[in-house]
Coordinates of C-alpha atoms and ligand atoms in Angstrom, one line a residue:
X195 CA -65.0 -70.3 0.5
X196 CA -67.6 -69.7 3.4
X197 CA -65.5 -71.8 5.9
X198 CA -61.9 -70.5 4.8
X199 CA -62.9 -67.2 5.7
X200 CA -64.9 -68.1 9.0
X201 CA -61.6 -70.0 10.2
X202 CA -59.2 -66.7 9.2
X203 CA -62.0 -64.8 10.9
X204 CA -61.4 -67.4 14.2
X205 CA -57.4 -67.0 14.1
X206 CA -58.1 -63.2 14.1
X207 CA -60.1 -63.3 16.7
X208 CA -57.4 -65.6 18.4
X209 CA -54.2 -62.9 18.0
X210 CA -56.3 -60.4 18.9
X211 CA -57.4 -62.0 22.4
X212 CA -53.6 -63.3 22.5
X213 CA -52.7 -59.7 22.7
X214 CA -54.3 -57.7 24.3
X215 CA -54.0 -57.8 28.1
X216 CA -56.4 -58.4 30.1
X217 CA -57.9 -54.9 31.7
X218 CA -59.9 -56.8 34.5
X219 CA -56.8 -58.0 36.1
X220 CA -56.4 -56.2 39.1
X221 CA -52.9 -55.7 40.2
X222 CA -52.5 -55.4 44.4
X223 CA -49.3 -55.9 46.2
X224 CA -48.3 -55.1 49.5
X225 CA -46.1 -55.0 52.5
X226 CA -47.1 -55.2 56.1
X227 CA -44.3 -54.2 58.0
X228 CA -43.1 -57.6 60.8
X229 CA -41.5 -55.2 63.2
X230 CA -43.9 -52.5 63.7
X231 CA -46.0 -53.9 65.8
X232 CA -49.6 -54.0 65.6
X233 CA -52.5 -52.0 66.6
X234 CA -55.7 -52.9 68.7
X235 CA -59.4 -51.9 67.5
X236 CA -60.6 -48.7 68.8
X237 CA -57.4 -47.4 69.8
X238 CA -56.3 -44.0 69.9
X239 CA -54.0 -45.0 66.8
X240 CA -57.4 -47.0 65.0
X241 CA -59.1 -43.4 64.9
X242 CA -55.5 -41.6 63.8
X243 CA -55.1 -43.8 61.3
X244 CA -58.6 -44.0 60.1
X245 CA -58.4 -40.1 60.1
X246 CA -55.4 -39.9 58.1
X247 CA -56.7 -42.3 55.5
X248 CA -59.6 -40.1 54.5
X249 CA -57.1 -37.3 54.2
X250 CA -55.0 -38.8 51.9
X251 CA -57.9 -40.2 50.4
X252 CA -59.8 -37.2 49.3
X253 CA -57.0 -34.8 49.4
X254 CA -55.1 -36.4 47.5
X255 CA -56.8 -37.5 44.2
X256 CA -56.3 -34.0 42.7
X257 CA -52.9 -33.1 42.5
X258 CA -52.0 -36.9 42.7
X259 CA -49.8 -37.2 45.6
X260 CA -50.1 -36.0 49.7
X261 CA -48.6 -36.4 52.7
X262 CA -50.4 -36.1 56.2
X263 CA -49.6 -36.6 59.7
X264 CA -52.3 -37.2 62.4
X265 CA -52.1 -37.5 66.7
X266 CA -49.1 -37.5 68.8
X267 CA -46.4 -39.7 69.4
X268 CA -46.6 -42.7 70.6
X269 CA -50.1 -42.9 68.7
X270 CA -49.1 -40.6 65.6
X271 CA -49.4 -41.9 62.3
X272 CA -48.0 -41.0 58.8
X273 CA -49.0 -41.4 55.4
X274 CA -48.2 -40.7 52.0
X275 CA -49.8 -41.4 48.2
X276 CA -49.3 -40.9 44.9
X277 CA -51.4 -41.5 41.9
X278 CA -49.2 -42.7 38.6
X279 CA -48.4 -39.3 36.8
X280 CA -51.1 -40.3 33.8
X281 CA -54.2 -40.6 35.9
X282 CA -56.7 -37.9 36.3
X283 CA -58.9 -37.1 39.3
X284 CA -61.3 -39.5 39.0
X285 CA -59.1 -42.7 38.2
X286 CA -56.7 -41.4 41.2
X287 CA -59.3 -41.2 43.2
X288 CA -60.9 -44.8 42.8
X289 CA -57.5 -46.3 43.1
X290 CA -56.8 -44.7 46.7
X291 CA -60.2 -44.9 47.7
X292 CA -59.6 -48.7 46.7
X293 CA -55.7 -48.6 48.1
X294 CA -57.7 -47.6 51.5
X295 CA -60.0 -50.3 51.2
X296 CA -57.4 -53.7 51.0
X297 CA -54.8 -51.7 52.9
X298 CA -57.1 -52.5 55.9
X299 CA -57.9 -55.5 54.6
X300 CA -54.6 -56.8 54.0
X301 CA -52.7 -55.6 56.8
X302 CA -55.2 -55.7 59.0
X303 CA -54.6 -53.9 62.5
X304 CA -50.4 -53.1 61.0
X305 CA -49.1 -50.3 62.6
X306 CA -46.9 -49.8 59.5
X307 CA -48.3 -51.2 55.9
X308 CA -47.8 -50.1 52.0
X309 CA -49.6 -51.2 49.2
X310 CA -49.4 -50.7 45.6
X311 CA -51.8 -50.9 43.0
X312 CA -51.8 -50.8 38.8
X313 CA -52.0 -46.8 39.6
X314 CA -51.5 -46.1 43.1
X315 CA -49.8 -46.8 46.2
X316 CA -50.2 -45.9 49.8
X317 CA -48.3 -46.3 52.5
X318 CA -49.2 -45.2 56.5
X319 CA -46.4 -45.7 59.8
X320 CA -46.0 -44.9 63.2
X321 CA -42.7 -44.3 61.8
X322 CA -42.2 -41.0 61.0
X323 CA -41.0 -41.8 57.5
X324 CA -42.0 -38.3 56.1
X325 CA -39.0 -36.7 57.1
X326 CA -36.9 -39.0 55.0
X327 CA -36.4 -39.9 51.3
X328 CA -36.5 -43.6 52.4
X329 CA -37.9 -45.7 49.6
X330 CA -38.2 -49.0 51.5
X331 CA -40.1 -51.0 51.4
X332 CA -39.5 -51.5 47.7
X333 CA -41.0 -54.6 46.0
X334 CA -39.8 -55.8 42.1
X335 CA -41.9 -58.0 40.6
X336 CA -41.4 -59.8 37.3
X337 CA -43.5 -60.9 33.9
X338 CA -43.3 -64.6 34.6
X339 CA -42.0 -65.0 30.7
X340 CA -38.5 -64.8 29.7
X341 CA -36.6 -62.9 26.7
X342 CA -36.0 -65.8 24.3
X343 CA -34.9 -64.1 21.3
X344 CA -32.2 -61.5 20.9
X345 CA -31.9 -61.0 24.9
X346 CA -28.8 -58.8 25.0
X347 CA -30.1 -56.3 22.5
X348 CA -33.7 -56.7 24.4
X349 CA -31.9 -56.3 27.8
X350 CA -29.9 -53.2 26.3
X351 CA -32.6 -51.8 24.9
X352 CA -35.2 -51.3 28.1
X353 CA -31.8 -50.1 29.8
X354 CA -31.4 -47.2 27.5
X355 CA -35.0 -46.9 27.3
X356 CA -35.6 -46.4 31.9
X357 CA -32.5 -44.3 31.9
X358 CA -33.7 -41.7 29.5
X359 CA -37.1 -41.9 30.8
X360 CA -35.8 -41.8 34.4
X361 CA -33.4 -39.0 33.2
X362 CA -36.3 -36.8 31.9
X363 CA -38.7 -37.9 35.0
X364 CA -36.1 -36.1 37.3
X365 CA -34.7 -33.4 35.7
X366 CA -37.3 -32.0 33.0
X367 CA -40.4 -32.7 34.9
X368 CA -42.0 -30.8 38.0
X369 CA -44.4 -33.7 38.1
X370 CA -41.0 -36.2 38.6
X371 CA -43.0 -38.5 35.9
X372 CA -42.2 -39.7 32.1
X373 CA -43.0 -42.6 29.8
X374 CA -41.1 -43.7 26.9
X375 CA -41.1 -45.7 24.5
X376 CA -38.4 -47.9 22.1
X377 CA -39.5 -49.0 18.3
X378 CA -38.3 -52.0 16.6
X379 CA -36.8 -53.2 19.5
X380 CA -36.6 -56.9 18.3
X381 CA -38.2 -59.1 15.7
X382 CA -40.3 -61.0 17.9
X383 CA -40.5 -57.9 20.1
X384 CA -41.4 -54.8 18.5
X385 CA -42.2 -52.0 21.1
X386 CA -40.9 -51.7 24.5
X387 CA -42.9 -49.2 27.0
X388 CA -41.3 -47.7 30.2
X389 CA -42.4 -45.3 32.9
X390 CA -40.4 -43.5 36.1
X391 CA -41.7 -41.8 38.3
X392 CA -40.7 -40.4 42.1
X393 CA -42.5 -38.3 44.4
X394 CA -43.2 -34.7 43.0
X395 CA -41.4 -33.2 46.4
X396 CA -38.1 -34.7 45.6
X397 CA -35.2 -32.7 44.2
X398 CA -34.0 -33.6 40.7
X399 CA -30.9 -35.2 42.0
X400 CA -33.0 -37.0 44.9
X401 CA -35.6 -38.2 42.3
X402 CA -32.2 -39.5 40.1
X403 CA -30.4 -41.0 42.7
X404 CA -33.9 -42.7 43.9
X405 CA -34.4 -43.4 40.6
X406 CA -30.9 -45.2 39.6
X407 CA -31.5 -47.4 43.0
X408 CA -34.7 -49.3 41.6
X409 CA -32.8 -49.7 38.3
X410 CA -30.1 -51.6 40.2
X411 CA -33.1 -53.8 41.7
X412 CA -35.0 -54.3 38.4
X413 CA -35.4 -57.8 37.2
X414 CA -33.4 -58.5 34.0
X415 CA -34.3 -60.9 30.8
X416 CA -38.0 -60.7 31.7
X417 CA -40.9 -59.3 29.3
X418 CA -41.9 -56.9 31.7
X419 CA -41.1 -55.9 35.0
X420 CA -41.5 -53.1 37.7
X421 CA -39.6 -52.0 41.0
X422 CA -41.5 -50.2 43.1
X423 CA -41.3 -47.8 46.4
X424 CA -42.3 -45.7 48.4
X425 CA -40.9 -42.6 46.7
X426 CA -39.9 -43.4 43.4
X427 CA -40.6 -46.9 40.6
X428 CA -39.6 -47.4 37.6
X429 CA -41.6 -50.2 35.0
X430 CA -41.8 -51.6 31.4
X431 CA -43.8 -53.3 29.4
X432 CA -43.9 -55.0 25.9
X433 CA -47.4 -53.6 26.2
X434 CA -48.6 -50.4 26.5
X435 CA -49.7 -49.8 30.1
X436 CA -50.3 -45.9 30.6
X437 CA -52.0 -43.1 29.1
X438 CA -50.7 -40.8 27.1
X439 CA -48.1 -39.9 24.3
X440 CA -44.8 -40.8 25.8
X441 CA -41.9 -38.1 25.7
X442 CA -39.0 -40.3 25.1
X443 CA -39.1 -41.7 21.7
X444 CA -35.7 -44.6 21.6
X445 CA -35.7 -45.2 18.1
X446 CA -33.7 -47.9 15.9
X447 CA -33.2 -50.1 13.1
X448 CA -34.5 -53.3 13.4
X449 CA -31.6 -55.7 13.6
X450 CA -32.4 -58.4 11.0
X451 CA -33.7 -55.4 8.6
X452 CA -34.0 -56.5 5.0
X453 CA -33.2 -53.0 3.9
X454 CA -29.7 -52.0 3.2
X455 CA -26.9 -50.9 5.9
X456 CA -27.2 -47.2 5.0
X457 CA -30.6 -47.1 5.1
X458 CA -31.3 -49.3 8.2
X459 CA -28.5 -46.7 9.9
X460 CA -30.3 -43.4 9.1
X461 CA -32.7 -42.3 11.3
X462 CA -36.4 -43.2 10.5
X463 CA -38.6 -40.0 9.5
X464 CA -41.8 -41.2 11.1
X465 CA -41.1 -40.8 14.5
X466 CA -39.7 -37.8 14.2
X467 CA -43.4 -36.7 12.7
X468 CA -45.6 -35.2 15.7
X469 CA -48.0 -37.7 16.7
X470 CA -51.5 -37.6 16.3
X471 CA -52.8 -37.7 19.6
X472 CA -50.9 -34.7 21.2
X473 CA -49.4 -35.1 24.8
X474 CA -51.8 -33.7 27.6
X475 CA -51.2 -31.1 30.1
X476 CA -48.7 -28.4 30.3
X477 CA -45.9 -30.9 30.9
X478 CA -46.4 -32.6 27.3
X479 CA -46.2 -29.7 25.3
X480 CA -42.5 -30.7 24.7
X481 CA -41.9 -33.0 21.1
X482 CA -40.9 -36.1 22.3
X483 CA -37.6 -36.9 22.6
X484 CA -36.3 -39.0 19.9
X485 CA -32.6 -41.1 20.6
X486 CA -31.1 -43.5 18.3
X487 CA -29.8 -46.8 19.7
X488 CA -27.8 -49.6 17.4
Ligands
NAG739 C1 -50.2 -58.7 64.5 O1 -51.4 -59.3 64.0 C2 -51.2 -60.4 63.1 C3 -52.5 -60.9 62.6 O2 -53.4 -59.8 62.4 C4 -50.4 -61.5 63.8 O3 -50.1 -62.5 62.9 C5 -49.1 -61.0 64.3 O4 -48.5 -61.9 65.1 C6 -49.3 -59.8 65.2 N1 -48.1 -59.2 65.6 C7 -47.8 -58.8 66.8 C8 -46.4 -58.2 67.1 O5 -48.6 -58.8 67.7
NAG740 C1 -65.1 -51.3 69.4 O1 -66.2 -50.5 69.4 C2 -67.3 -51.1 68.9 C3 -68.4 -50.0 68.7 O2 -68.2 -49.0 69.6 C4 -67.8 -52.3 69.7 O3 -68.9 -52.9 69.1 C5 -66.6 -53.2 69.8 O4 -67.0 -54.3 70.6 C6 -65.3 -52.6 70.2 N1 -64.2 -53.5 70.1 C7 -63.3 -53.7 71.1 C8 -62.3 -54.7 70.8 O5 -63.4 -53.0 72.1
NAG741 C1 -58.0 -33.3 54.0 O1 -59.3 -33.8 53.9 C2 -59.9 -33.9 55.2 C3 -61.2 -34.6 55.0 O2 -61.0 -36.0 55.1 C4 -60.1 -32.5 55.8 O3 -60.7 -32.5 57.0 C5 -58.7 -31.9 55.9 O4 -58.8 -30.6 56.4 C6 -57.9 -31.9 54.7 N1 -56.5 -31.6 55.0 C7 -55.8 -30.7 54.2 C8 -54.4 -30.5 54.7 O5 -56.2 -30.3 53.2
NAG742 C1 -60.1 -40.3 33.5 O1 -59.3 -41.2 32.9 C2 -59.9 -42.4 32.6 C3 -58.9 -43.4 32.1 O2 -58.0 -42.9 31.2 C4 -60.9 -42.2 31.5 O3 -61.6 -43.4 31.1 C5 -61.9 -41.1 32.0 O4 -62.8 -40.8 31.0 C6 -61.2 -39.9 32.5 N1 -62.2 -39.0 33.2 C7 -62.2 -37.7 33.0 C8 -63.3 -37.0 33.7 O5 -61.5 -37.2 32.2
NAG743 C1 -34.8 -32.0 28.8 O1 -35.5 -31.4 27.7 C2 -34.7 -30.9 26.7 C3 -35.5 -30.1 25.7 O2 -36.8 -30.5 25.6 C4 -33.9 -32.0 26.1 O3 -33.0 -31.6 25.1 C5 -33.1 -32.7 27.2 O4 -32.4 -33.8 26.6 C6 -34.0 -33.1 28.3 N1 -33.2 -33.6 29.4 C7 -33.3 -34.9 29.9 C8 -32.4 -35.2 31.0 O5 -34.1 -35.7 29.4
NAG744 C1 -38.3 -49.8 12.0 O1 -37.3 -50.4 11.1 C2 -37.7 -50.4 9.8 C3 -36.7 -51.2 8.9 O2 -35.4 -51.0 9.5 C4 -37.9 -48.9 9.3 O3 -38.3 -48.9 8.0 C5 -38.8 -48.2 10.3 O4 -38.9 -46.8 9.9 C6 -38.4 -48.4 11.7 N1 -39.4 -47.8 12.5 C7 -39.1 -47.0 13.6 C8 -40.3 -46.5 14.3 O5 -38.0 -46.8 14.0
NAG745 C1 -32.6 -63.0 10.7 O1 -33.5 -63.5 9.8 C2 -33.2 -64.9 9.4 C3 -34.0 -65.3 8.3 O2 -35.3 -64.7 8.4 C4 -33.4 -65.7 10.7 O3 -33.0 -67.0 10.4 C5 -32.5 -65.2 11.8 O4 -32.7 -65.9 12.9 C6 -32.7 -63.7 12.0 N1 -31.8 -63.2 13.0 C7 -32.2 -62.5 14.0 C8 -31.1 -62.0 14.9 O5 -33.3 -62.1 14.2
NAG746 C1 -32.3 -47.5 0.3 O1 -31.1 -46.9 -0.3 C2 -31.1 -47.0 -1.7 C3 -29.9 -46.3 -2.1 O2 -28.9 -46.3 -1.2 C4 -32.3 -46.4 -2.3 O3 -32.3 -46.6 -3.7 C5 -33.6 -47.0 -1.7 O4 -34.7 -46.4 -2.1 C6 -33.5 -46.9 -0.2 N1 -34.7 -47.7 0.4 C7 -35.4 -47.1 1.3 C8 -36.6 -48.0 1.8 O5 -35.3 -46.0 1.8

């Protein structure tokens, strides 16, 4: 008996760390700009730009995203960041203080640089990119693992599932940020988790339209992906990857469901039930929104 139950014990164990992703695995990506030129230590644009990153730095951790603008041209720099729309002061802050950190590192003495991290980005220019929507530069990365089981209803499924969440990001947030999530996606697959989110300054149709660009871009068939810019990104996971209770609820049958037709087509009453953990801040007050796909 002893070792039967030490070996289901070890397979446990196994799942479990088969699961559940790794939280130490810091995500960084950037882009240093090719045609911007560079920058020479202890320049006039060195001091702007250090200048501007402790703005952005400590001005920005509370409401999550700021813009500044420090010197004169040709020596002016820009910069912008925004913390993802789940993080509180303290987490936003680490990140940019972090962003800060490898920005310099990475794109060492760039005139024009952006880097993204799991919670963050940041982006500075000589470019005076504040006065525009621009999202570029925009990076999409993809889960390394493909869809290998029911891909078209996988594939349809995170479709519906970004453009509801994008939908609500833009038009029924002030913050420009949702998450969502689909149930009983697929067998092998059962929970799909999205987020969108644009700059908090955008109008509704700007945020949409930015929005519906890094859709276009998204990698398809993978197990996860993200697009990212400068003012708006859109990712999902078959993980859950953000805080929070998410507002779009994209409900369904499973498709191999043992049940009967009529009852696999009729809605499922537990979602509609208000979740335990109630959504935080004035934003989440809302039920979630609950859609049913086939
Ligand atoms: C800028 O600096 C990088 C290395 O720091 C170098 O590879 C690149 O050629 C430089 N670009 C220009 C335009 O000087
Ligand atoms: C920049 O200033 C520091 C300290 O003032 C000095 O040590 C360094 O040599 C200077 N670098 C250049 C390239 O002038
Ligand atoms: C932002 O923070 C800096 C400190 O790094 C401060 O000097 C500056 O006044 C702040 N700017 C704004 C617009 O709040
Ligand atoms: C901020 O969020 C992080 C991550 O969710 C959490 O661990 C931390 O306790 C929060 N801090 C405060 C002060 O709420
Ligand atoms: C906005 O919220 C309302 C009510 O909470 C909901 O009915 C509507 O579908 C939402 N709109 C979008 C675009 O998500
Ligand atoms: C998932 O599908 C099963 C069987 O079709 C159903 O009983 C269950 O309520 C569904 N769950 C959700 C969250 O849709
Ligand atoms: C449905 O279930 C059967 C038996 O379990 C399996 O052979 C088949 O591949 C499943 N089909 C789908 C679409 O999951
Ligand atoms: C499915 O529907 C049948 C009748 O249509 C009912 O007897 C049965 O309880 C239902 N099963 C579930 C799980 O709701």
């Amino acid at each position: 008996m002893f070792p039967s139950i030490s070996s289901t014990r070890f397979l446990l164990l196994y799942l479990v760390l088969l699961f559940v992703p790794s939280p130490t695995v810091a995500f960084t990506w950037q882009v240093c700009s090719t045609s911007a030129g560079n920058f020479t230590a202890n320049s006039t644009y060195e001091s702007n730009l250090n200048l501007l990153l402790s703005s952005l730095v400590s001005n920005g951790s509370v409401p999550g995203f700021f813009t500044d603008t420090v010197g004169r041209i040709p020596n002016q720099v820009q910069g912008l960041v925004l913390c993802r729309g789940d993080t509180n002061a303290t987490t936003c802050g680490s990140c940019l203080n972090n962003a800060k950190l490898e920005i310099l590192r990475l794109c060492a003495y760039n005139k024009d640089a952006v880097v993204w991290d799991e919670e963050c980005l940041l982006r500075f220019s000589n470019r005076q990119f504040l006065s525009t929507l621009d999202n570029d530069p925009t990076a999409a990365l993809a889960n390394l693992n493909q869809v290998n089981y029911e891909a078209d209803r996988f594939n349809k499924v995170v479709n519906e599932l970004l453009d509801s969440t994008a939908d609500w990001a833009a038009y029924n947030s002030t913050k420009r940020y949702a998450t969502g999530q689909a149930f009983n996606v697929t067998q092998a697959v059962p929970n799909i988790y999205g987020l969108a989110q644009c700059t908090p300054d955008m109008s509704t149709s700007d945020c949409r339209q930015c929005l519906k660009g890094v859709l276009q871009g998204l990698p398809q068939g993978r197990m996860g992906a993200r697009n990212q810019g400068v003012r708006c990104n859109i990712r999902f996971e078959v993980t859950r990857f953000y805080e929070g209770t998410p507002i779009i609820w994209l409900l369904s049958p499973l498709t191999n469901a043992t049940t009967p037709a009529e009852n696999a087509t009729a809605p499922p009453s537990a979602p509609t039930a208000h979740p335990a953990v109630g959504p935080t801040g004035k934003e989440g007050k809302d039920a979630p929104l609950a859609q049913l796909i086939n």
